[in-house]
mmCIF file of C-alpha atoms and ligand atoms in Angstrom:
data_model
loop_
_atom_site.group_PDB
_atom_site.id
_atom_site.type_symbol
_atom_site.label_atom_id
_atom_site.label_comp_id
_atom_site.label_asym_id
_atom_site.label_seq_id
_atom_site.Cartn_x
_atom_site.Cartn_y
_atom_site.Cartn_z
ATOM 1 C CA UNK A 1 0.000 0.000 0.000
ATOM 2 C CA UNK A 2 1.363 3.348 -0.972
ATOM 3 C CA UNK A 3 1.848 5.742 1.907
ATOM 4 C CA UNK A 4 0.745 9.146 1.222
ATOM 5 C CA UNK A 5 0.635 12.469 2.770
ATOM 6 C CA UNK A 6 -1.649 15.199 2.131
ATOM 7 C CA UNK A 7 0.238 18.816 2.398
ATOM 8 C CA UNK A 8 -2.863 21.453 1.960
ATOM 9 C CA UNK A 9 -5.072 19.342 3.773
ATOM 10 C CA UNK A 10 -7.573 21.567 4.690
ATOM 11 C CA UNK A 11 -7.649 23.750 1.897
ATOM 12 C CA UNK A 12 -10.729 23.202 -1.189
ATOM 13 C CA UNK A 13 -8.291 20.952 -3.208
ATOM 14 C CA UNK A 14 -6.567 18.953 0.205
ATOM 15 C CA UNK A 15 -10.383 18.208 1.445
ATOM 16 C CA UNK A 16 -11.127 16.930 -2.018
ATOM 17 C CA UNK A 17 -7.873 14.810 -1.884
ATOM 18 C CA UNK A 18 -8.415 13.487 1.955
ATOM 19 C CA UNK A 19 -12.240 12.330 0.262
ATOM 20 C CA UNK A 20 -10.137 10.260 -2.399
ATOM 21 C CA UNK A 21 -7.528 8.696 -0.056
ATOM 22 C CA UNK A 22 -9.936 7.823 2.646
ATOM 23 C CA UNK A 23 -12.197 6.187 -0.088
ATOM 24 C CA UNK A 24 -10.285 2.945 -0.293
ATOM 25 C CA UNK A 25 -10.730 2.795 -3.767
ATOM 26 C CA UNK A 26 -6.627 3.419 -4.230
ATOM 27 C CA UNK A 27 -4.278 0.636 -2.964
ATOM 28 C CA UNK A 28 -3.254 4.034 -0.894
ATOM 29 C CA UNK A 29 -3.525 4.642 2.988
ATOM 30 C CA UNK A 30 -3.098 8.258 4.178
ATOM 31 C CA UNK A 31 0.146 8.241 6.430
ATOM 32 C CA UNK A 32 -0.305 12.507 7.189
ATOM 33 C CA UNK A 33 -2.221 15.201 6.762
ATOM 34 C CA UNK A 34 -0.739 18.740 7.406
ATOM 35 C CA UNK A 35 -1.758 22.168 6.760
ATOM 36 C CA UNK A 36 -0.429 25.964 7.862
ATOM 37 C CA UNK A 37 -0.319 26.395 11.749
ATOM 38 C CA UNK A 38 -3.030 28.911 11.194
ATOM 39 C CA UNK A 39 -5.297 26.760 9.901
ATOM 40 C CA UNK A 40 -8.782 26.430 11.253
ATOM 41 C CA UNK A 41 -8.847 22.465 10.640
ATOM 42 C CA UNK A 42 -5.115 21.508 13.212
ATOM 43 C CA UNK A 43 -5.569 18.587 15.703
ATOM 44 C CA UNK A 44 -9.022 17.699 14.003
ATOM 45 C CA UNK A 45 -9.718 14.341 12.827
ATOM 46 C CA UNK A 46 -9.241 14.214 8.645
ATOM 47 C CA UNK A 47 -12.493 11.752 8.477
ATOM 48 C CA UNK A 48 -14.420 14.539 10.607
ATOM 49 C CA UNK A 49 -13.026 17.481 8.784
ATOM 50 C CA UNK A 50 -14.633 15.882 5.176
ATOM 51 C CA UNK A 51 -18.167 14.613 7.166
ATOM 52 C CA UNK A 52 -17.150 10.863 7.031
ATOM 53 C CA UNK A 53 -16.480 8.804 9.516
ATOM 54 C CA UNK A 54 -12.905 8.978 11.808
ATOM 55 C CA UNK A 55 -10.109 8.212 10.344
ATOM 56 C CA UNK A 56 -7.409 8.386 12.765
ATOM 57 C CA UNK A 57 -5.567 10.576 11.290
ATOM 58 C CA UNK A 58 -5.293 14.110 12.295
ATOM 59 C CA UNK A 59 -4.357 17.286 10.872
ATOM 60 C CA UNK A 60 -1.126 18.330 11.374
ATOM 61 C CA UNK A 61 1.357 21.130 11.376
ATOM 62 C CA UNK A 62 4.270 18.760 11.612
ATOM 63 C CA UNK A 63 5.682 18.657 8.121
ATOM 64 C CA UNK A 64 9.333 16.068 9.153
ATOM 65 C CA UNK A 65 6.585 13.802 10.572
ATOM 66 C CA UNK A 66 4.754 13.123 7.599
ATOM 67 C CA UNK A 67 7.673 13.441 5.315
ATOM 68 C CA UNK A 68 9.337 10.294 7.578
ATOM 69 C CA UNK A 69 5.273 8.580 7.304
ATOM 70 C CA UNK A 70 4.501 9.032 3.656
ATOM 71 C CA UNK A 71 6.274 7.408 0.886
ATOM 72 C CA UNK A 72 4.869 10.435 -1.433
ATOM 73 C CA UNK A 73 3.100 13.454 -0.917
ATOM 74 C CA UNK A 74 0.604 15.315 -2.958
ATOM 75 C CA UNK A 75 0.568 19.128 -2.800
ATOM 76 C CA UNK A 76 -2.178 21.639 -3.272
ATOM 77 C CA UNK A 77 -1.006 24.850 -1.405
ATOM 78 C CA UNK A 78 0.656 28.267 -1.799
ATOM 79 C CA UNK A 79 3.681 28.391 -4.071
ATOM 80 C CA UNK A 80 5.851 29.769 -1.482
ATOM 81 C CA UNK A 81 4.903 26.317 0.380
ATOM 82 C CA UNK A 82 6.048 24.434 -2.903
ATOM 83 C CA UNK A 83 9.549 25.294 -2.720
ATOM 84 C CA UNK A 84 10.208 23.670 1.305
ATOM 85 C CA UNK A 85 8.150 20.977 0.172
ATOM 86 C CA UNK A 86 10.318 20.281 -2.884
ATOM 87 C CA UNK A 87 13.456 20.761 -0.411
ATOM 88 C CA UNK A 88 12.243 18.263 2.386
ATOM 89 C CA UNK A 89 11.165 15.741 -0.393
ATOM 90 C CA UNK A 90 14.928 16.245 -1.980
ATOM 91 C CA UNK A 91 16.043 15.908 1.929
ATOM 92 C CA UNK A 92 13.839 13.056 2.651
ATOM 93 C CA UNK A 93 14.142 11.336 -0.873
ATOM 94 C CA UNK A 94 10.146 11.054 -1.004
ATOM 95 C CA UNK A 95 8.291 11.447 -3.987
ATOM 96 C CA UNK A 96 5.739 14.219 -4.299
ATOM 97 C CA UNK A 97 3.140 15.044 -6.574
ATOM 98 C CA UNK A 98 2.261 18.698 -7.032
ATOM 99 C CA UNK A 99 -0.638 20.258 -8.023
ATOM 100 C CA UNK A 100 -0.085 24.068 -6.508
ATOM 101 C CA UNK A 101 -0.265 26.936 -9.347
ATOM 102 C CA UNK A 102 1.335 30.296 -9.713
ATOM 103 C CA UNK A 103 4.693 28.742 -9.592
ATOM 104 C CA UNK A 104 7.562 30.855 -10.679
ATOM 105 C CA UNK A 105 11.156 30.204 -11.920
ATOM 106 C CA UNK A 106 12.040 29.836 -8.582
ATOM 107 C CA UNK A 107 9.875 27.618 -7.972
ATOM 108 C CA UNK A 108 10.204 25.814 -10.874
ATOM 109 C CA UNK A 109 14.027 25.557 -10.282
ATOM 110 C CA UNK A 110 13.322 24.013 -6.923
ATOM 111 C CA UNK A 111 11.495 21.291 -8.111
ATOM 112 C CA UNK A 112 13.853 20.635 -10.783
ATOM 113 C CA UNK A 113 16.524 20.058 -8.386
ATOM 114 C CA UNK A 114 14.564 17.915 -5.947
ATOM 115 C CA UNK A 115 13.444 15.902 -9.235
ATOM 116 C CA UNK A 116 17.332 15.224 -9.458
ATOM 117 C CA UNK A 117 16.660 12.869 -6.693
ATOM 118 C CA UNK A 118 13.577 11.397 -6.278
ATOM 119 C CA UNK A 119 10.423 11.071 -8.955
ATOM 120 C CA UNK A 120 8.073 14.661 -9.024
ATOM 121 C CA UNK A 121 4.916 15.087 -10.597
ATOM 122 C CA UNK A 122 3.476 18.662 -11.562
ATOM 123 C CA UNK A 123 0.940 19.244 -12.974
ATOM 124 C CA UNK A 124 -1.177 22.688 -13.381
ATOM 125 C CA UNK A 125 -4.194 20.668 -13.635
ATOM 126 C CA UNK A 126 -4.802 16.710 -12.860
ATOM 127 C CA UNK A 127 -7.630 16.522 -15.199
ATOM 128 C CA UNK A 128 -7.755 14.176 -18.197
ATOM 129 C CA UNK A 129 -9.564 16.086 -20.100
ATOM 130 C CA UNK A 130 -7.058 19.061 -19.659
ATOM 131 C CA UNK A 131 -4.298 16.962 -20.400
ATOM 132 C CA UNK A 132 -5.757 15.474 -23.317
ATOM 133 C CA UNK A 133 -6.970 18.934 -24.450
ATOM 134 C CA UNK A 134 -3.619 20.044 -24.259
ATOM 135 C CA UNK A 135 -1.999 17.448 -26.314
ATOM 136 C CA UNK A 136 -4.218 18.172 -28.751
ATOM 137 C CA UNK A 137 -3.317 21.859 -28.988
ATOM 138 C CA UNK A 138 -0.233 21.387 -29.423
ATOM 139 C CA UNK A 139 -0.836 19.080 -32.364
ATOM 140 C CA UNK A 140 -3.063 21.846 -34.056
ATOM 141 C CA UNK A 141 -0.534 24.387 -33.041
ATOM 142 C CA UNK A 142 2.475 22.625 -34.795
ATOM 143 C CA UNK A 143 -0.478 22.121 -37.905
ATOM 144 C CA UNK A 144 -1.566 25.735 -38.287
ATOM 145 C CA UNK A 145 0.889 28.783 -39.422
ATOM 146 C CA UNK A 146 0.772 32.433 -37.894
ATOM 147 C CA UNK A 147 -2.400 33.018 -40.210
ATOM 148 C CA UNK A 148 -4.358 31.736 -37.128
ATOM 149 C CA UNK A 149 -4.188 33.593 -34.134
ATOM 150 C CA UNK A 150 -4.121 31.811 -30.637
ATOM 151 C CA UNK A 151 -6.537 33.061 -27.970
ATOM 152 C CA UNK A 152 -6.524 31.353 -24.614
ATOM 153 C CA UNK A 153 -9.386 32.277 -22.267
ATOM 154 C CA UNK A 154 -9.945 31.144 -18.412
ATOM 155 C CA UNK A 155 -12.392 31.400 -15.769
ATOM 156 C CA UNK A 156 -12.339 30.743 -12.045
ATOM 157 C CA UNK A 157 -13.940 31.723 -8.979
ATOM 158 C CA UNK A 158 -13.873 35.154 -7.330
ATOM 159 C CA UNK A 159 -11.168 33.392 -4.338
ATOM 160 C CA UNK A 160 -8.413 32.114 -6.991
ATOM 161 C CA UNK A 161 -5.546 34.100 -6.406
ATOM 162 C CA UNK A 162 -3.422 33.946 -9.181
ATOM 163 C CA UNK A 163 -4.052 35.079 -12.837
ATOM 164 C CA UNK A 164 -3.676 33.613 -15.621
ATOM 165 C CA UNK A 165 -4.235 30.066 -14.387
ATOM 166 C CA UNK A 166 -2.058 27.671 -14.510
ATOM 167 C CA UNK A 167 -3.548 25.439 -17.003
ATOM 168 C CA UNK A 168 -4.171 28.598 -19.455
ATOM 169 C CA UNK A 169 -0.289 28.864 -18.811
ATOM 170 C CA UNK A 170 0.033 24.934 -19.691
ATOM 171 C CA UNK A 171 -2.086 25.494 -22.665
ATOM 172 C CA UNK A 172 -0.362 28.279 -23.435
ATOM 173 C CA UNK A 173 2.957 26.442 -23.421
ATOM 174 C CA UNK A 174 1.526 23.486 -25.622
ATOM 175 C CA UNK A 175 0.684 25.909 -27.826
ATOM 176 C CA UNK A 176 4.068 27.409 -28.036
ATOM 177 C CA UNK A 177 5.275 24.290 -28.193
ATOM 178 C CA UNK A 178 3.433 23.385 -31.362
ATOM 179 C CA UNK A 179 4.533 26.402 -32.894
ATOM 180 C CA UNK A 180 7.981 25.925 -31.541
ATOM 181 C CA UNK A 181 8.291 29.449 -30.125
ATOM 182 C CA UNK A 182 8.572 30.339 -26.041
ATOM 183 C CA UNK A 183 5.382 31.282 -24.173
ATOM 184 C CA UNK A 184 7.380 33.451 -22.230
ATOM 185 C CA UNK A 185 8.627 35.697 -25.968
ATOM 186 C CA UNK A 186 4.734 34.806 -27.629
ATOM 187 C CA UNK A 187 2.503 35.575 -24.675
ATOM 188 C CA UNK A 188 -0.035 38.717 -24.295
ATOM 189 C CA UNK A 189 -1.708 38.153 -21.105
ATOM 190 C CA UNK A 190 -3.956 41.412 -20.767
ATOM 191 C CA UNK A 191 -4.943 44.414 -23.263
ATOM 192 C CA UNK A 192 -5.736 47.923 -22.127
ATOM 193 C CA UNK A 193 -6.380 50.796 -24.205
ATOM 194 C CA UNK A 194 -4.994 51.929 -27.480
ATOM 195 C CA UNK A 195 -2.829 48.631 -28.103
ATOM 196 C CA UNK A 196 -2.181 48.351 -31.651
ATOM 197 C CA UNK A 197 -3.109 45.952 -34.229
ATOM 198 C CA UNK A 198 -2.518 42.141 -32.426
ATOM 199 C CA UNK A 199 0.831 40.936 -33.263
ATOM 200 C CA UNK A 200 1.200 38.355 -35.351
ATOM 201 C CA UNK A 201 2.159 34.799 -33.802
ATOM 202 C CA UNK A 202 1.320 36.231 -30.336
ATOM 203 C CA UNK A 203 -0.719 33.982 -27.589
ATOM 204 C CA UNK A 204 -3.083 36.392 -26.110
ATOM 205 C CA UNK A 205 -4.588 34.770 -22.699
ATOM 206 C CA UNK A 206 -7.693 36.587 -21.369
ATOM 207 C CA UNK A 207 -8.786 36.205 -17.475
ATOM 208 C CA UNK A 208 -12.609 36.346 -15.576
ATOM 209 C CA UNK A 209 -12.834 36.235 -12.024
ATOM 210 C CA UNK A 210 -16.124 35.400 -10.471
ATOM 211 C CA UNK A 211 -18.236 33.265 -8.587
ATOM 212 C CA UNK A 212 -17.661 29.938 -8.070
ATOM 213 C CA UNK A 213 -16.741 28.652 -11.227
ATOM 214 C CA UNK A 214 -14.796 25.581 -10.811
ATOM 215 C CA UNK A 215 -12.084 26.195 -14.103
ATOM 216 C CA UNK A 216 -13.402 26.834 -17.643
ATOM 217 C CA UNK A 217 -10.742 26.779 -20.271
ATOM 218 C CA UNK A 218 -10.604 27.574 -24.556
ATOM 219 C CA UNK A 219 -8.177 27.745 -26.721
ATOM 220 C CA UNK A 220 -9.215 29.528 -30.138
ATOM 221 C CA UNK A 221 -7.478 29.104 -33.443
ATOM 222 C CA UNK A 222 -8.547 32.422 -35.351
ATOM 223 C CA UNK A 223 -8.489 32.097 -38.797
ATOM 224 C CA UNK A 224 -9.489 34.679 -42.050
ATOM 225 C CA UNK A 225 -12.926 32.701 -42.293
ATOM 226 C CA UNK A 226 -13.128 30.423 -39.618
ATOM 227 C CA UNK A 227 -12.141 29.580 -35.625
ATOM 228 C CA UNK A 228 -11.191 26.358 -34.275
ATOM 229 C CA UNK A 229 -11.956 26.490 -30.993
ATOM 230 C CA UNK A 230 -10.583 23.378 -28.292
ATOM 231 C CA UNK A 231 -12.210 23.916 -24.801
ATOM 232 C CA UNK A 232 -13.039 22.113 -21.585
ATOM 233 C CA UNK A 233 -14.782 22.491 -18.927
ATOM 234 C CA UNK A 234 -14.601 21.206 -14.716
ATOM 235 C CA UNK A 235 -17.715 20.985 -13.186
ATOM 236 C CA UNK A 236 -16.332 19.150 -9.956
ATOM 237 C CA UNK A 237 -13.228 19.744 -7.866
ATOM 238 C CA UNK A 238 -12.731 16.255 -7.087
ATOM 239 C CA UNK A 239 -12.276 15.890 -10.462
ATOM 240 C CA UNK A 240 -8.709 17.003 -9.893
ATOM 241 C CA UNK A 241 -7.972 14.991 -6.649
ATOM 242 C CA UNK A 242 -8.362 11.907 -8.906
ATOM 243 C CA UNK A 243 -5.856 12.533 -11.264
ATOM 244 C CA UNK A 244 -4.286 13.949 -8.445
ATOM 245 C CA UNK A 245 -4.685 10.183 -6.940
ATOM 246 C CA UNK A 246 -4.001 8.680 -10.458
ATOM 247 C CA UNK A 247 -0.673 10.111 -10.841
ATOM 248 C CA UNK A 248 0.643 9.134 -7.539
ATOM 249 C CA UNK A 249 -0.514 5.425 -8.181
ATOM 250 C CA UNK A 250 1.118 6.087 -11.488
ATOM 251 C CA UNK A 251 4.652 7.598 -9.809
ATOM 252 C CA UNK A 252 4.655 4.619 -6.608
ATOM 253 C CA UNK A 253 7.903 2.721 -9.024
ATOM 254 C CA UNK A 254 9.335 5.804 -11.108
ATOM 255 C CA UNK A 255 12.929 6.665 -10.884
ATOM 256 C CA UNK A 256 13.909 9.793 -9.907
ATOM 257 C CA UNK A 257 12.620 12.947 -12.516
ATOM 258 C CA UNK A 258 10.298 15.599 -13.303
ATOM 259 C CA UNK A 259 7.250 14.256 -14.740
ATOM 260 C CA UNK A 260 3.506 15.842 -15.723
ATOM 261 C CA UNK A 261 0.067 14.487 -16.454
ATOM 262 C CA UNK A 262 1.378 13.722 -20.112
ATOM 263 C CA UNK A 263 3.488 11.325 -18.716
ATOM 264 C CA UNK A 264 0.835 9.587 -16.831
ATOM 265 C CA UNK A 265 -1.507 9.124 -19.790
ATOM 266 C CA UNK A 266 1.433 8.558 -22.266
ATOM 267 C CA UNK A 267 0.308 11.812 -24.684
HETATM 268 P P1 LIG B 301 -7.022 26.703 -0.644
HETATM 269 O O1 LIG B 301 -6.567 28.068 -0.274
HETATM 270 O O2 LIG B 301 -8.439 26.318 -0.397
HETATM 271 O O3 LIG B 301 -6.107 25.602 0.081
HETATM 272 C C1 LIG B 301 -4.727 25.742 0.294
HETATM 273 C C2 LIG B 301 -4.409 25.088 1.624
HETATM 274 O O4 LIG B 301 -2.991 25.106 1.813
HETATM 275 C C3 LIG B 301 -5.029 25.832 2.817
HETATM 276 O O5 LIG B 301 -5.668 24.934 3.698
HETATM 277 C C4 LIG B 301 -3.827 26.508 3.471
HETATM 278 O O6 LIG B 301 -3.983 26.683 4.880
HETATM 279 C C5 LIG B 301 -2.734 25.487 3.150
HETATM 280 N N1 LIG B 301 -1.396 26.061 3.272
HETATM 281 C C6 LIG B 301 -0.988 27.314 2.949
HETATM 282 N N2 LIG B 301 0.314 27.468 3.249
HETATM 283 C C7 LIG B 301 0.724 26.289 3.780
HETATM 284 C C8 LIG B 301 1.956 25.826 4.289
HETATM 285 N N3 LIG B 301 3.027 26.624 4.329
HETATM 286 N N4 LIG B 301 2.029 24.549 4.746
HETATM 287 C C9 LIG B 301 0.945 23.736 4.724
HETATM 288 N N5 LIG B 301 -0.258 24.121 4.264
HETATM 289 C C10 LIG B 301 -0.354 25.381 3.787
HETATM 290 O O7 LIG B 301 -6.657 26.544 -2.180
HETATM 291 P P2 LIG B 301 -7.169 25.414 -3.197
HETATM 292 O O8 LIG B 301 -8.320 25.918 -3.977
HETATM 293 O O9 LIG B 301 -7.259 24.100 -2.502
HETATM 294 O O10 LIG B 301 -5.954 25.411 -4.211
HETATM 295 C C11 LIG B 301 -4.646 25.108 -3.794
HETATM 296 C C12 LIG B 301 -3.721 25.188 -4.999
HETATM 297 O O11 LIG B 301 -4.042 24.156 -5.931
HETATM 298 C C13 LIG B 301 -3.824 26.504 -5.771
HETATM 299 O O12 LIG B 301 -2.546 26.866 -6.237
HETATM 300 C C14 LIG B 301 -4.733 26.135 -6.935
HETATM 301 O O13 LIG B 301 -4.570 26.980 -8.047
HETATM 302 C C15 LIG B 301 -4.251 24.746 -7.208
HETATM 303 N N6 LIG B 301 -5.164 23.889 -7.956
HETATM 304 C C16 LIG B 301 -4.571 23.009 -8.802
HETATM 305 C C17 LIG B 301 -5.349 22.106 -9.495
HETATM 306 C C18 LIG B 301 -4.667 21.078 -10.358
HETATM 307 O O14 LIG B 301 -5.346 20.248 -10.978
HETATM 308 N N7 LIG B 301 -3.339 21.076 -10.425
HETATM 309 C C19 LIG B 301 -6.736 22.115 -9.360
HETATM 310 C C20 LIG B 301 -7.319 23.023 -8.475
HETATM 311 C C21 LIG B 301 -6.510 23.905 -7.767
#
């Protein structure tokens, strides 16, 4: 049985994930759960904090415990939590599985390094569909010259904090990918005011805010005449938490390296 640790327990995404681990559907027991010492949910009982029965195990703040407990750990919190994370996983040589957006170079960088050591999965989003979806843009990317322009759009509800989401960002970087350019040269993430006619080969990505929309995602191919457009939609959190679950199944034998969602469904 894999031994795994929830980091973000308490949060929308950890809840979701505690649901999933406690379900017994995985051949997965949950070793730790831990969240910020702030949090509202320490010293309560994970089965109690989801409205299922006890599970014995209770929320933490005691990150070296459940690094020594878990054989991997999955990740949904802040990015600034990412990075000691990554670090106690490269000091612990456990494998973790990260779902936790708005990650920077720095970031980035951190997990690299701990993927030096042991296995890492990122991921900006767990879904299938997302993953699939963004397979597929990159296919029509790599088909379709600069005469179609690429339009990402995203929506999320009014308590996401950062902007654009990560999976427009993943989409974004299929799409790049496709067309063999850099996001980071191609992208236009917001337009204000007298902005000039749209560059050609530029990524635009467009943001709403609102609500409690769970992640809406489209990627347009704007043609003279016609527009492809490649979208998906979440309707259910724990959507995530099972691809979430999926991948760390899916990482239990892998050598050390930084892997994504591609990797787990082999597109
Ligand atoms: P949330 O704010 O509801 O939950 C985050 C949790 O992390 C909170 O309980 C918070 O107390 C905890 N936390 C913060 N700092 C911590 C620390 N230093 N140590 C331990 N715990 C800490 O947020 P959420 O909606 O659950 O989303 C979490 C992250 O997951 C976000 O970055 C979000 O964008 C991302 N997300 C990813 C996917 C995906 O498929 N990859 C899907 C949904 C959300």
């Amino acid at each position: 049985m894999l031994k795994i640790a929830i980091l973000g327990a308490a949060g929308r995404m950890g809840q979701m994930l505690l649901r999933e681990v406690l379900s017994k559907q995985y051949d997965a027991t949950l070793a730790a759960a831990v969240d910020h010492p702030q949090s509202w949910a320490n010293g309560k009982d994970t089965g109690g904090i989801i409205g299922i029965d006890p599970s014995g195990v209770t929320v933490t703040t005691d990150k070296d415990a459940a690094f020594k407990a878990a054989d991997l750990l999955i990740d949904f919190t802040t990015p600034a939590a990412a990075i000691d994370h990554a670090a106690m996983a490269l000091q612990y040589g456990k494998k973790l599985v990260i779902g936790t957006t708005g990650l920077g170079a720095v970031e980035e960088a951190a997990l690299k390094t701990a993927a030096q050591k042991t296995a890492v999965l990122y991921s900006a989003n767990m879904s299938i569909g997302v993953t699939l979806l963004s397979a597929l843009v990159e296919q029509v990317a790599a088909k379709l010259d600069h005469e179609y322009d690429i339009e990402i759009f995203e929506a999320h509800h009014r308590h996401k904090v950062d902007a654009p989401s990560g999976t427009a960002l993943l989409l974004g970087k299929a799409a790049a990918k496709g067309r063999n350019v850099r996001l980071e040269d191609a992208m236009v993430p917001a337009r204000f005011g007298n902005i000039g006619a749209r560059v050609p080969g530029s990524i635009g990505i467009s943001v709403f805010r609102g609500g409690d929309v769970i992640g809406d995602h489209s990627v347009t191919f704007a043609g003279i005449g016609e527009r492809i457009e490649l979208a998906h939609k979440a309707s259910d959190r724990g959507l995530f938490a099972k691809g979430a679950l999926r991948a760390a199944v899916w990482l239990k034998d892998k050598p050390a390296g930084l892997y994504s969602m591609r990797n787990v469904l082999g597109v």
